[in-house]
Short mmCIF file of C-alpha atoms in Angstrom, two decimals:
data_model
loop_
_atom_site.label_atom_id
_atom_site.label_comp_id
_atom_site.label_asym_id
_atom_site.label_seq_id
_atom_site.Cartn_x
_atom_site.Cartn_y
_atom_site.Cartn_z
CA MET E 1 -27.82 -23.45 20.61
CA HIS E 2 -26.50 -26.26 18.19
CA LEU E 3 -27.52 -24.27 14.93
CA SER E 4 -25.49 -21.13 16.73
CA ALA E 5 -22.13 -23.64 17.58
CA VAL E 6 -22.68 -24.47 14.48
CA ALA E 7 -22.30 -21.09 12.90
CA ALA E 8 -19.36 -20.40 15.37
CA ALA E 9 -17.28 -23.39 14.00
CA ALA E 10 -17.63 -22.26 10.55
CA GLU E 11 -16.06 -19.13 11.14
CA LEU E 12 -12.34 -18.94 11.79
CA ARG E 13 -12.34 -17.35 14.83
CA GLY E 14 -10.25 -17.15 18.48
CA ALA E 15 -6.42 -17.50 16.91
CA HIS E 16 -3.79 -17.45 19.24
CA VAL E 17 -0.01 -18.11 19.00
CA THR E 18 1.10 -21.26 19.89
CA GLN E 19 4.71 -20.81 18.51
CA ILE E 20 7.14 -18.03 18.18
CA ILE E 21 10.64 -18.08 16.14
CA ASN E 22 12.39 -14.91 16.46
CA ASP E 23 11.17 -11.60 15.03
CA VAL E 24 7.40 -11.87 15.16
CA LYS E 25 4.94 -8.90 15.67
CA LEU E 26 1.55 -8.46 16.23
CA LEU E 27 0.23 -5.20 14.34
CA PRO E 28 -3.56 -4.93 16.17
CA GLY E 29 -5.98 -1.74 13.82
CA GLN E 30 -6.27 -0.18 16.90
CA ALA E 31 -2.80 0.30 18.70
CA ALA E 32 1.28 0.02 17.60
CA ALA E 33 2.91 -3.11 16.26
CA ARG E 34 4.36 -4.97 19.43
CA ALA E 35 6.51 -8.18 19.75
CA ALA E 36 3.86 -11.29 19.95
CA VAL E 37 4.39 -13.58 22.53
CA VAL E 38 2.79 -17.02 22.82
CA ASN E 39 -0.86 -17.45 24.09
CA ASP E 40 -1.46 -13.99 22.57
CA SER E 41 -4.85 -13.63 20.62
CA VAL E 42 -5.07 -12.88 17.81
CA ASN E 43 -8.59 -11.14 16.02
CA ALA E 44 -9.74 -10.14 12.70
CA GLY E 45 -8.16 -6.60 11.90
CA THR E 46 -4.96 -7.46 13.87
CA ALA E 47 -2.17 -8.49 11.18
CA VAL E 48 0.58 -10.43 12.28
CA ARG E 49 4.30 -10.14 10.61
CA THR E 50 7.42 -12.23 10.68
CA GLY E 51 10.85 -10.88 10.25
CA ALA E 52 13.74 -12.52 8.57
CA ASP E 53 14.91 -16.10 9.76
CA SER E 54 11.68 -15.82 11.88
CA ARG E 55 8.34 -17.98 11.86
CA SER E 56 5.53 -18.45 13.67
CA GLU E 57 2.04 -20.80 14.75
CA LEU E 58 -1.21 -19.65 15.33
CA THR E 59 -4.37 -22.08 15.95
CA PHE E 60 -7.73 -21.34 15.75
CA LEU E 61 -10.45 -22.55 18.02
CA ASP E 62 -11.91 -25.20 15.21
CA LEU E 63 -7.91 -26.23 15.28
CA THR E 64 -7.03 -25.07 11.99
CA ILE E 65 -3.42 -24.58 11.67
CA THR E 66 -1.82 -21.36 10.40
CA ARG E 67 2.10 -21.33 10.05
CA LEU E 68 3.99 -18.35 9.01
CA GLY E 69 7.45 -18.28 7.14
CA ALA E 70 10.21 -15.70 7.52
CA ASN E 71 9.17 -12.07 5.96
CA THR E 72 5.23 -12.94 6.08
CA ILE E 73 2.42 -10.62 6.17
CA PHE E 74 -0.81 -11.88 7.64
CA SER E 75 -4.50 -11.23 8.56
CA PHE E 76 -7.65 -13.17 8.61
CA ASN E 77 -11.22 -12.58 8.26
CA GLU E 78 -14.00 -14.43 10.32
CA GLY E 79 -16.70 -14.68 8.81
CA ALA E 80 -15.31 -15.76 5.25
CA ARG E 81 -12.94 -18.07 6.44
CA GLN E 82 -10.20 -16.58 4.70
CA ILE E 83 -6.38 -15.60 5.78
CA ASN E 84 -4.95 -12.58 3.88
CA LEU E 85 -1.48 -13.19 2.93
CA GLY E 86 0.07 -10.01 2.01
CA GLY E 87 3.35 -11.82 1.04
CA GLY E 88 5.51 -14.52 2.40
CA ALA E 89 4.93 -17.87 2.46
CA VAL E 90 2.44 -19.55 4.98
CA LEU E 91 1.11 -23.76 6.12
CA LEU E 92 -2.58 -23.68 6.32
CA GLN E 93 -4.06 -27.02 7.90
CA VAL E 94 -7.73 -27.28 8.04
CA PRO E 95 -9.01 -30.44 10.18
CA ARG E 96 -10.62 -33.41 8.34
CA ASN E 97 -14.14 -32.61 7.87
CA GLY E 98 -13.43 -29.08 8.45
CA ALA E 99 -15.38 -26.23 6.39
CA GLU E 100 -12.99 -24.89 3.66
CA ALA E 101 -10.63 -21.88 4.57
CA LYS E 102 -9.42 -19.68 1.73
CA ILE E 103 -5.89 -18.38 1.66
CA THR E 104 -6.49 -15.30 -0.35
CA THR E 105 -3.36 -12.83 -2.28
CA VAL E 106 -4.16 -9.48 -4.68
CA ALA E 107 -3.74 -12.01 -7.25
CA VAL E 108 -5.00 -15.12 -6.42
CA THR E 109 -7.16 -17.33 -3.89
CA ALA E 110 -6.11 -21.18 -2.74
CA ALA E 111 -9.55 -22.99 -0.95
CA ILE E 112 -8.47 -25.80 0.90
CA THR E 113 -11.04 -28.24 2.43
CA GLY E 114 -10.01 -30.64 4.88
CA GLY E 115 -6.20 -30.53 4.18
CA THR E 116 -2.88 -29.46 4.64
CA ALA E 117 -1.60 -26.59 1.99
CA LEU E 118 1.65 -24.65 1.61
CA LEU E 119 1.20 -21.05 -0.33
CA GLU E 120 4.10 -18.82 -1.48
CA ALA E 121 3.40 -15.68 -3.05
CA ASN E 122 6.14 -12.64 -3.01
CA LYS E 123 6.11 -9.68 -5.70
CA GLY E 124 7.56 -10.34 -9.17
CA PHE E 125 7.65 -14.27 -8.66
CA PRO E 126 5.34 -16.84 -9.31
CA THR E 127 2.83 -17.78 -6.84
CA LYS E 128 2.56 -21.51 -5.97
CA LEU E 129 0.09 -23.62 -4.24
CA LEU E 130 1.50 -26.90 -2.96
CA MET E 131 -1.13 -29.73 -1.93
CA LEU E 132 0.56 -32.32 1.04
CA GLU E 133 -2.95 -33.75 1.47
CA GLY E 134 -6.51 -33.10 0.62
CA ILE E 135 -8.09 -31.17 -1.70
CA GLY E 136 -7.48 -27.58 -2.93
CA ARG E 137 -9.19 -25.48 -5.63
CA PHE E 138 -6.50 -22.00 -7.21
CA TYR E 139 -8.17 -19.50 -8.81
CA PRO E 140 -7.58 -15.96 -9.35
CA THR E 141 -8.86 -14.10 -7.09
CA GLY E 142 -12.61 -12.89 -7.66
CA HIS E 143 -12.91 -15.58 -10.41
CA PRO E 144 -13.68 -19.08 -8.77
CA GLU E 145 -15.39 -20.10 -11.57
CA GLN E 146 -11.66 -20.38 -13.35
CA ALA E 147 -10.55 -23.00 -10.09
CA ALA E 148 -7.55 -25.31 -10.80
CA ILE E 149 -8.46 -28.69 -8.60
CA VAL E 150 -5.34 -29.42 -7.35
CA HIS E 151 -5.01 -32.89 -4.88
CA GLY E 152 -2.64 -34.50 -2.91
CA GLY E 153 1.02 -34.16 -3.83
CA GLU E 154 0.09 -32.01 -6.48
CA MET E 155 1.43 -27.84 -6.87
CA ALA E 156 -0.60 -25.31 -8.73
CA MET E 157 1.06 -22.22 -9.72
CA MET E 158 0.40 -18.78 -11.23
CA THR E 159 3.01 -17.51 -13.56
CA VAL E 160 4.18 -13.70 -13.02
CA ASP E 161 1.98 -12.93 -15.62
CA GLY E 162 -0.88 -13.88 -14.37
CA GLN E 163 -1.11 -17.74 -16.15
CA ILE E 164 -3.05 -20.48 -13.89
CA MET E 165 -0.77 -23.39 -14.91
CA ARG E 166 -1.85 -26.85 -14.86
CA PRO E 167 -1.08 -28.87 -11.82
CA THR E 168 1.77 -31.36 -11.48
CA LYS E 169 3.38 -33.29 -8.98
CA PHE E 170 5.68 -32.26 -6.72
CA ASN E 171 8.29 -34.39 -4.23
CA ALA E 172 6.10 -34.35 -1.25
CA ALA E 173 8.63 -36.60 0.87
CA LEU E 174 11.30 -33.85 0.13
CA VAL E 175 9.01 -31.06 1.04
CA TYR E 176 7.39 -33.05 4.35
CA LYS E 177 11.84 -33.94 5.37
CA THR E 178 13.10 -30.54 4.88
CA SER E 179 10.11 -27.93 5.14
CA LYS E 180 10.99 -25.33 8.40
CA LEU E 181 7.01 -24.70 8.26
CA ILE E 182 7.26 -28.54 9.37
CA THR E 183 10.01 -29.38 10.66
CA SER E 184 10.40 -26.18 13.33
CA PHE E 185 6.71 -27.45 14.92
CA PRO E 186 5.65 -30.37 16.73
CA THR E 187 4.11 -33.05 14.31
CA LEU E 188 0.80 -31.77 12.59
CA PRO E 189 -1.87 -33.67 12.86
CA ASN E 190 -3.03 -34.67 9.53
CA ALA E 191 0.61 -35.91 9.74
CA ASP E 192 -0.66 -39.32 8.77
CA LEU E 193 -2.37 -38.28 5.74
CA ILE E 194 0.39 -36.74 4.37
CA LEU E 195 2.16 -39.78 5.22
CA ALA E 196 -0.17 -41.51 3.04
CA VAL E 197 0.15 -39.15 -0.06
CA ILE E 198 4.16 -39.58 0.37
CA ASP E 199 3.88 -43.52 0.37
CA GLU E 200 1.19 -43.25 -2.64
CA GLN E 201 3.34 -40.92 -4.46
CA GLN E 202 6.51 -43.17 -4.23
CA ALA E 203 4.39 -46.20 -4.78
CA GLY E 204 3.06 -44.97 -8.10
CA GLN E 205 6.44 -43.17 -9.39
CA LEU E 206 9.06 -46.17 -8.25
CA GLY E 207 6.75 -49.18 -7.96
CA GLY E 208 7.59 -49.39 -4.22
CA PRO E 209 9.05 -47.70 -1.47
CA SER E 210 12.27 -45.93 -0.87
CA SER E 211 14.62 -42.57 0.28
CA PRO E 212 12.19 -39.73 -0.18
CA SER E 213 16.01 -37.89 -0.64
CA SER E 214 16.85 -40.87 -3.99
CA PRO E 215 17.90 -39.12 -6.87
CA SER E 216 15.90 -41.63 -9.16
CA GLY E 217 12.50 -40.89 -6.80
CA THR E 218 12.48 -37.00 -8.36
CA LYS E 219 12.46 -38.20 -11.79
CA ASP E 220 9.05 -36.94 -12.35
CA LEU E 221 8.39 -35.02 -9.62
CA VAL E 222 8.72 -31.02 -9.54
CA ASP E 223 11.63 -30.22 -6.94
CA VAL E 224 10.24 -27.57 -5.10
CA ILE E 225 12.88 -27.21 -2.68
CA SER E 226 15.26 -24.71 -4.81
CA THR E 227 11.66 -22.07 -5.12
CA SER E 228 12.14 -21.64 -1.67
CA VAL E 229 8.46 -22.34 -0.82
CA ALA E 230 9.01 -24.73 1.43
CA ALA E 231 11.70 -23.73 3.25
CA SER E 232 12.64 -19.99 4.73
CA ALA E 233 10.84 -18.04 1.85
CA THR E 234 13.62 -15.40 2.48
CA PRO E 235 13.10 -12.65 -0.46
CA SER E 236 16.08 -11.28 -2.68
CA SER E 237 15.31 -7.90 -1.77
CA SER E 238 16.96 -6.04 1.08
CA SER E 239 16.02 -7.22 4.98
CA SER E 240 16.45 -3.45 6.40
CA SER E 241 18.50 -0.79 4.82
CA GLY E 242 16.84 2.46 5.25
CA GLY E 243 13.53 1.47 6.34
CA GLY E 244 13.56 1.19 9.56
CA GLY E 245 14.14 -2.55 10.15
CA GLY E 246 11.69 -5.43 9.82
CA GLY E 247 11.47 -7.83 7.10
CA SER E 248 11.79 -7.65 3.54
CA SER E 249 8.17 -7.70 2.72
CA LYS E 250 8.08 -4.25 3.40
CA PHE E 251 9.79 -3.52 0.45
CA GLY E 252 9.95 -3.95 -2.90
CA PRO E 253 6.73 -2.28 -5.30
CA PRO E 254 3.41 -2.22 -3.73
CA SER E 255 0.23 -4.22 -4.86
CA ALA E 256 -2.60 -2.36 -6.12
CA ILE E 257 -5.51 -2.90 -3.43
CA THR E 258 -8.14 -3.43 -5.59
CA SER E 259 -11.16 -4.51 -2.92
CA PRO E 260 -13.05 -2.15 -2.17
CA ASN E 261 -12.99 0.09 -5.51
CA PRO E 262 -13.18 2.91 -4.50
CA TYR E 263 -11.44 1.88 -1.49
CA VAL E 264 -13.09 4.56 1.19
CA ILE E 265 -10.97 5.82 4.23
CA THR E 266 -13.47 6.43 7.11
CA SER E 267 -12.79 7.52 10.47
CA GLY E 268 -12.54 4.51 11.63
CA THR E 269 -9.95 3.21 9.13
CA VAL E 270 -6.53 2.42 11.26
CA ILE E 271 -3.26 3.25 9.36
CA ASN E 272 -0.08 1.89 10.74
CA THR E 273 3.02 3.01 9.15
CA ASP E 274 4.71 -0.44 9.45
CA PRO E 275 2.80 -0.77 6.69
CA THR E 276 -0.69 -1.89 7.27
CA ILE E 277 -4.39 -0.19 6.59
CA THR E 278 -7.38 -1.55 8.48
CA THR E 279 -11.10 -0.77 7.55
CA ASN E 280 -14.38 -2.48 8.49
CA GLY E 281 -12.12 -5.42 9.91
CA MET E 282 -10.10 -6.00 6.40
CA THR E 283 -6.52 -5.24 6.63
CA ASN E 284 -4.46 -4.87 3.64
CA PHE E 285 -0.75 -4.11 3.65
CA GLY E 286 1.47 -0.84 1.73
CA LYS E 287 5.31 -0.94 1.26
CA ILE E 288 7.76 1.58 2.30
CA TYR E 289 9.75 3.27 -0.63
CA ARG E 290 13.47 4.18 0.15
CA GLY E 291 14.54 6.30 -2.35
CA ALA E 292 15.40 6.33 -6.12
CA ALA E 293 19.04 4.75 -5.77
CA LEU E 294 17.46 1.42 -3.57
CA ASP E 295 13.86 1.13 -5.06
CA GLY E 296 14.57 3.00 -8.58
CA PRO E 297 12.27 6.29 -9.72
CA LEU E 298 9.37 7.02 -7.72
CA PRO E 299 6.63 6.56 -10.22
CA THR E 300 8.68 3.12 -11.82
CA TRP E 301 7.97 2.16 -7.90
CA LEU E 302 4.31 2.66 -8.25
CA GLY E 303 3.72 0.88 -11.09
CA SER E 304 4.06 3.35 -13.93
CA SER E 305 6.91 5.08 -15.87
CA PRO E 306 8.54 8.48 -15.52
CA SER E 307 6.76 11.50 -17.54
CA SER E 308 8.01 14.52 -19.02
CA PHE E 309 5.82 16.24 -16.75
CA ASP E 310 7.13 14.64 -13.31
CA SER E 311 10.50 16.03 -14.15
CA VAL E 312 8.96 19.15 -13.75
CA ASP E 313 9.75 21.48 -10.69
CA PHE E 314 8.77 24.64 -8.96
CA PHE E 315 10.63 27.91 -10.53
CA ASP E 316 12.72 27.68 -6.76
CA SER E 317 12.92 24.41 -6.42
CA ASN E 318 17.01 23.60 -5.35
CA SER E 319 16.27 19.55 -6.56
CA SER E 320 16.27 18.37 -10.04
CA GLY E 321 14.70 14.94 -9.16
CA GLY E 322 10.83 16.36 -9.07
CA PHE E 323 8.33 13.38 -8.39
CA ILE E 324 11.13 10.98 -9.84
CA SER E 325 13.15 11.21 -7.07
CA PRO E 326 11.81 12.78 -3.96
CA ASP E 327 13.76 14.73 -1.72
CA SER E 328 15.66 13.18 0.84
CA LYS E 329 13.95 14.60 3.41
CA THR E 330 10.62 13.06 2.76
CA LEU E 331 12.38 9.44 3.08
CA PRO E 332 11.48 6.87 3.97
CA ILE E 333 8.04 6.79 2.57
CA PRO E 334 5.38 4.17 3.95
CA ALA E 335 3.05 3.69 0.81
CA PHE E 336 -0.40 2.28 0.05
CA LEU E 337 -1.38 1.98 -4.09
CA PHE E 338 -5.26 1.72 -4.44
CA ALA E 339 -7.37 0.97 -7.71
CA SER E 340 -9.02 3.99 -6.72
CA LEU E 341 -9.89 6.21 -3.84
CA GLN E 342 -12.28 8.19 -1.76
CA LEU E 343 -11.80 10.24 1.71
CA ALA E 344 -14.43 9.92 3.86
CA GLY E 345 -13.34 10.29 7.39
CA ASP E 346 -10.02 11.24 9.40
CA PRO E 347 -7.97 8.00 10.41
CA THR E 348 -6.24 7.04 13.22
CA VAL E 349 -2.62 7.25 12.07
CA PHE E 350 -0.15 4.73 14.09
CA ASN E 351 3.61 6.38 13.51
CA SER E 352 6.19 4.68 15.65
CA SER E 353 8.56 4.32 13.50
CA GLY E 354 8.89 7.99 12.86
CA TYR E 355 8.85 8.13 8.95
CA PRO E 356 8.11 11.70 7.75
CA THR E 357 5.70 11.10 4.87
CA LEU E 358 2.89 8.79 4.40
CA GLY E 359 1.33 8.17 0.77
CA LEU E 360 -2.58 7.41 -0.45
CA VAL E 361 -1.19 6.49 -3.26
CA SER E 362 -4.21 5.65 -6.79
CA GLN E 363 -4.02 4.21 -9.91
CA GLY E 364 -6.96 6.06 -10.86
CA ASP E 365 -9.46 8.90 -9.56
CA ILE E 366 -9.37 10.48 -5.76
CA THR E 367 -12.55 11.65 -4.51
CA SER E 368 -14.07 12.78 -1.21
CA SER E 369 -17.40 11.96 -0.03
CA PRO E 370 -19.44 15.49 1.64
CA THR E 371 -19.05 14.35 5.29
CA GLY E 372 -17.43 17.32 6.88
CA ALA E 373 -14.64 15.58 8.61
CA VAL E 374 -11.60 17.47 9.20
CA PHE E 375 -8.49 15.30 8.25
CA THR E 376 -5.59 15.30 10.49
CA PHE E 377 -3.80 12.25 9.77
CA GLY E 378 -2.89 11.88 13.42
CA GLY E 379 -0.35 14.97 12.69
CA ILE E 380 2.14 13.49 10.72
CA GLN E 381 4.68 15.36 9.70
CA GLN E 382 3.68 15.01 5.44
CA VAL E 383 0.71 13.31 3.10
CA GLY E 384 0.75 12.94 -0.60
CA LEU E 385 -2.64 12.22 -2.16
CA ILE E 386 -1.22 10.69 -5.80
CA ALA E 387 -3.38 9.59 -8.58
CA LEU E 388 -1.17 8.29 -10.65
CA ASN E 389 -3.54 8.36 -14.10
CA GLY E 390 -6.81 10.37 -12.77
CA SER E 391 -7.59 13.48 -11.52
CA ILE E 392 -8.56 14.79 -7.82
CA ASN E 393 -11.71 16.19 -6.41
CA LEU E 394 -12.09 16.76 -3.17
CA SER E 395 -14.48 18.88 -1.72
CA GLY E 396 -16.76 18.29 1.82
CA ILE E 397 -13.78 17.71 3.66
CA SER E 398 -10.98 19.79 4.92
CA PHE E 399 -7.36 19.24 6.14
CA ALA E 400 -5.93 20.83 9.12
CA ASN E 401 -3.35 21.06 12.04
CA PHE E 402 -0.72 18.75 10.31
CA GLY E 403 3.08 19.17 8.61
CA GLN E 404 3.04 19.34 4.78
CA LEU E 405 -0.06 18.32 2.06
CA PHE E 406 1.20 17.21 -1.37
CA ILE E 407 -1.46 16.48 -3.61
CA TYR E 408 -0.38 15.60 -7.32
CA ALA E 409 -3.37 14.72 -10.17
CA ARG E 410 -0.86 12.96 -12.62
CA GLY E 411 -1.36 11.86 -16.37
CA THR E 412 -2.71 13.13 -19.56
CA GLY E 413 -5.50 15.12 -18.86
CA SER E 414 -5.83 14.80 -15.55
CA ASN E 415 -7.38 18.18 -13.21
CA LEU E 416 -7.02 19.06 -9.52
CA THR E 417 -10.01 20.32 -8.02
CA LEU E 418 -9.30 21.46 -4.54
CA ALA E 419 -12.78 22.95 -2.86
CA ALA E 420 -11.65 21.32 0.45
CA PRO E 421 -10.51 23.82 3.28
CA ILE E 422 -6.78 24.13 4.01
CA SER E 423 -5.79 25.44 7.54
CA ASN E 424 -2.68 25.47 9.52
CA LEU E 425 -0.22 23.31 7.75
CA ASN E 426 3.24 23.76 7.24
CA LYS E 427 3.42 23.96 3.62
CA VAL E 428 1.02 22.97 0.52
CA GLN E 429 2.20 21.62 -2.29
CA LEU E 430 -0.69 21.07 -5.41
CA ARG E 431 0.60 19.48 -9.24
CA ALA E 432 -1.83 18.71 -12.10
CA GLU E 433 -0.80 17.43 -15.38
CA ASN E 434 -3.57 19.23 -16.98
CA ASP E 435 -5.64 22.22 -14.67
CA ILE E 436 -5.53 23.24 -11.53
CA GLN E 437 -8.74 24.97 -9.86
CA ILE E 438 -8.69 26.67 -6.48
CA ASN E 439 -12.09 27.00 -4.96
CA ALA E 440 -11.70 26.52 -1.02
CA PRO E 441 -9.64 28.89 1.34
CA VAL E 442 -6.08 27.70 1.84
CA THR E 443 -4.03 28.92 5.26
CA VAL E 444 -0.54 27.86 5.42
CA ASN E 445 1.59 29.17 8.47
CA GLY E 446 5.00 27.41 8.01
CA THR E 447 7.77 29.51 8.89
CA ALA E 448 11.02 27.25 8.66
CA GLN E 449 13.25 27.64 5.70
CA ASP E 450 12.23 24.98 3.30
CA ASN E 451 9.52 23.96 5.08
CA ARG E 452 6.67 26.57 4.08
CA GLY E 453 4.95 28.04 1.96
CA PHE E 454 2.03 27.33 -0.70
CA LYS E 455 2.57 25.99 -4.10
CA ALA E 456 0.60 25.10 -7.27
CA LEU E 457 2.03 23.91 -10.45
CA ALA E 458 -0.23 23.01 -13.83
CA GLY E 459 0.38 21.68 -16.46
CA ASN E 460 -2.03 23.74 -18.56
CA ASN E 461 -4.01 26.00 -16.88
CA LEU E 462 -4.38 27.40 -12.87
CA VAL E 463 -7.29 29.18 -11.57
CA ALA E 464 -7.73 30.57 -8.83
CA SER E 465 -10.79 31.55 -6.96
CA SER E 466 -10.68 31.64 -3.01
CA THR E 467 -8.18 33.07 -0.73
CA VAL E 468 -5.12 31.77 -0.06
CA ASN E 469 -2.75 33.09 2.90
CA SER E 470 0.80 32.02 2.88
CA HIS E 471 3.67 33.35 4.13
CA GLN E 472 5.75 32.27 0.34
CA MET E 473 3.52 31.68 -2.48
CA ILE E 474 4.19 30.36 -6.15
CA LEU E 475 1.29 29.83 -9.01
CA GLN E 476 3.57 28.36 -11.90
CA SER E 477 1.79 26.98 -14.92
CA LEU E 478 2.86 25.89 -18.21
CA GLY E 479 -0.62 27.17 -20.00
CA GLY E 480 -1.87 30.45 -18.40
CA ILE E 481 -3.20 31.29 -15.16
CA THR E 482 -6.68 33.33 -13.76
CA VAL E 483 -7.00 34.85 -10.77
CA THR E 484 -10.68 36.04 -10.51
CA SER E 485 -12.39 38.31 -8.72
CA SER E 486 -13.44 36.57 -5.78
CA ALA E 487 -10.09 35.12 -4.80
CA GLN E 488 -7.08 36.81 -1.91
CA LEU E 489 -4.00 36.18 -2.77
CA LEU E 490 -2.24 37.13 0.99
CA SER E 491 1.31 36.72 2.24
CA MET E 492 1.95 38.73 5.43
CA LEU E 493 5.14 39.04 7.64
CA ASP E 494 5.85 35.69 9.50
CA ALA E 495 7.09 35.44 12.95
CA SER E 496 10.38 35.69 12.39
CA GLY E 497 9.77 39.17 10.55
CA ASN E 498 10.21 37.58 7.01
CA THR E 499 8.41 39.18 4.59
CA GLY E 500 5.70 38.27 1.88
CA GLN E 501 6.60 37.31 -1.45
CA ILE E 502 4.14 36.07 -4.14
CA LEU E 503 5.09 34.58 -7.90
CA ILE E 504 2.68 34.48 -10.53
CA LEU E 505 4.78 32.78 -13.49
CA ALA E 506 2.72 31.48 -16.67
CA SER E 507 5.56 30.02 -19.47
CA GLY E 508 2.79 28.76 -21.80
CA SER E 509 3.64 29.92 -25.08
CA SER E 510 0.33 31.69 -25.99
CA GLY E 511 -0.85 31.44 -22.30
CA ALA E 512 -2.34 34.48 -20.58
CA ILE E 513 -2.44 35.58 -16.99
CA ASN E 514 -5.73 37.25 -16.01
CA VAL E 515 -5.19 38.93 -12.32
CA SER E 516 -8.89 40.41 -11.44
CA GLY E 517 -9.02 39.72 -7.66
CA SER E 518 -6.45 41.09 -4.91
CA ILE E 519 -2.77 40.14 -4.27
CA GLN E 520 -0.48 41.24 -1.14
CA ALA E 521 2.20 40.95 0.23
CA GLU E 522 3.18 42.53 3.03
CA GLN E 523 6.34 44.44 3.36
CA GLY E 524 7.23 42.37 0.19
CA GLU E 525 7.38 41.86 -3.71
CA VAL E 526 4.61 40.31 -6.16
CA ASP E 527 6.16 39.15 -9.00
CA ILE E 528 4.23 38.74 -12.12
CA ARG E 529 5.96 37.20 -14.84
CA GLN E 530 4.43 35.70 -18.51
CA THR E 531 7.16 33.96 -20.53
CA GLY E 532 5.38 32.94 -23.41
CA ASP E 533 6.08 34.24 -26.74
CA THR E 534 2.65 35.45 -27.67
CA GLY E 535 1.24 35.14 -23.80
CA GLN E 536 0.11 38.57 -22.28
CA THR E 537 -0.53 39.51 -18.49
CA THR E 538 -4.00 41.24 -17.84
CA LEU E 539 -4.91 43.53 -14.83
CA ASN E 540 -8.62 44.28 -14.22
CA ASN E 541 -9.70 46.03 -11.56
CA ALA E 542 -6.91 43.83 -9.53
CA THR E 543 -5.80 45.70 -6.14
#
């Protein structure tokens, strides 16, 4: 019994909401987001988000206190005594003689032992840790051996380029007097320890007590109030424009989810388009892309840069934006960025905001696990699978019963191999900067204009070796195209009586079109074009 009690006390368990100021939402891993109320329980796997000019306090069973600033996203891991900060500002107070607790961001971790700390982390700005009392360790996430030791009255900082600066003193009295994470809430249990640090700091700097607001009292101290870490911590990006409401931490470039690597989406994964993603009790955060006018080119927003192939579009496209500036009908896009990604099971998707597109983006390869899972993504309107600089190889799974599927293997030499069957979708678009191989049957049945058809665009060669059935079809390549003897390209009359159409277009200077399979467009046309200087078209036992 005694050992069990000690183990339970060592975990961050049983958090409940003890104070709410303005807009605070809970994002449970298995349900839609909802407004928080005082005494709400918050368990591992549930994220908390505060809006603009909003704050909240959570208290754990071991009396650890967490206060969240404006525009902050937060979750925690019980066993690891770890708080996950997706962005914003947080105050953490660990009871004196309490077990160490950690605040972790993508880039940096702060470990607090029996102390009180403020931490702010926002994309594009330095991350700062202010120790009001006690001792903290501040280190790049995953590298505790590089920790800087931070004492009460000291501040540590990680620069935008990832360098951890030597701890320096800050004006603890000024922070204690003005921080909304302190002044908006009841007196902290460790307040006497904070005041002791302030007294010691003032005595050391001034030779005796004085007013905390005295200009002379800050000569050798870092005045952090102007950085907003200790106040309301409101980032400069728009708070709601085009994104369906909520705090500005939903917007701005996404940070990559680097652990686990690859990130494995399973049948137990829960995706909330607010946006959060939870797997195995760990919640990570995405961002919302609102279009090029607000957020810049999509490749740049994702941490890359536009390529010439990004702007290449399909032959029948009515827009010129390509991947660089997605069509407004697909916006806004809640997106998650991973170091690499594996698809193993169909996730649960909550889309209470009604966003049209879900983006799952990998910096490297996207693969699948041969589980036989059928991916429906909760029937969302459109799903984008994008490898920014890697290949996509999908097999042992399938896709069915949702709107549109967009798959893009981006980057020099990146290939797309589709050996995952697709059925009962309205529209499918495949893109690869190098080769595309279609090895599984595809059935697309959308009938609405601009929301139908099968399209594949390869920067090099495209090979179809399976059945593709769609009312409209485009196979387009900047190199060559092969339709093997095992392939069937079928474009039949749709329910509205529209005739079938198939276009095969190869534009490589010496690329070839080789057709050995069956091609049929019911009461319509099959258009085969080779526009290269020395290219050729071969029909070999084709039907």
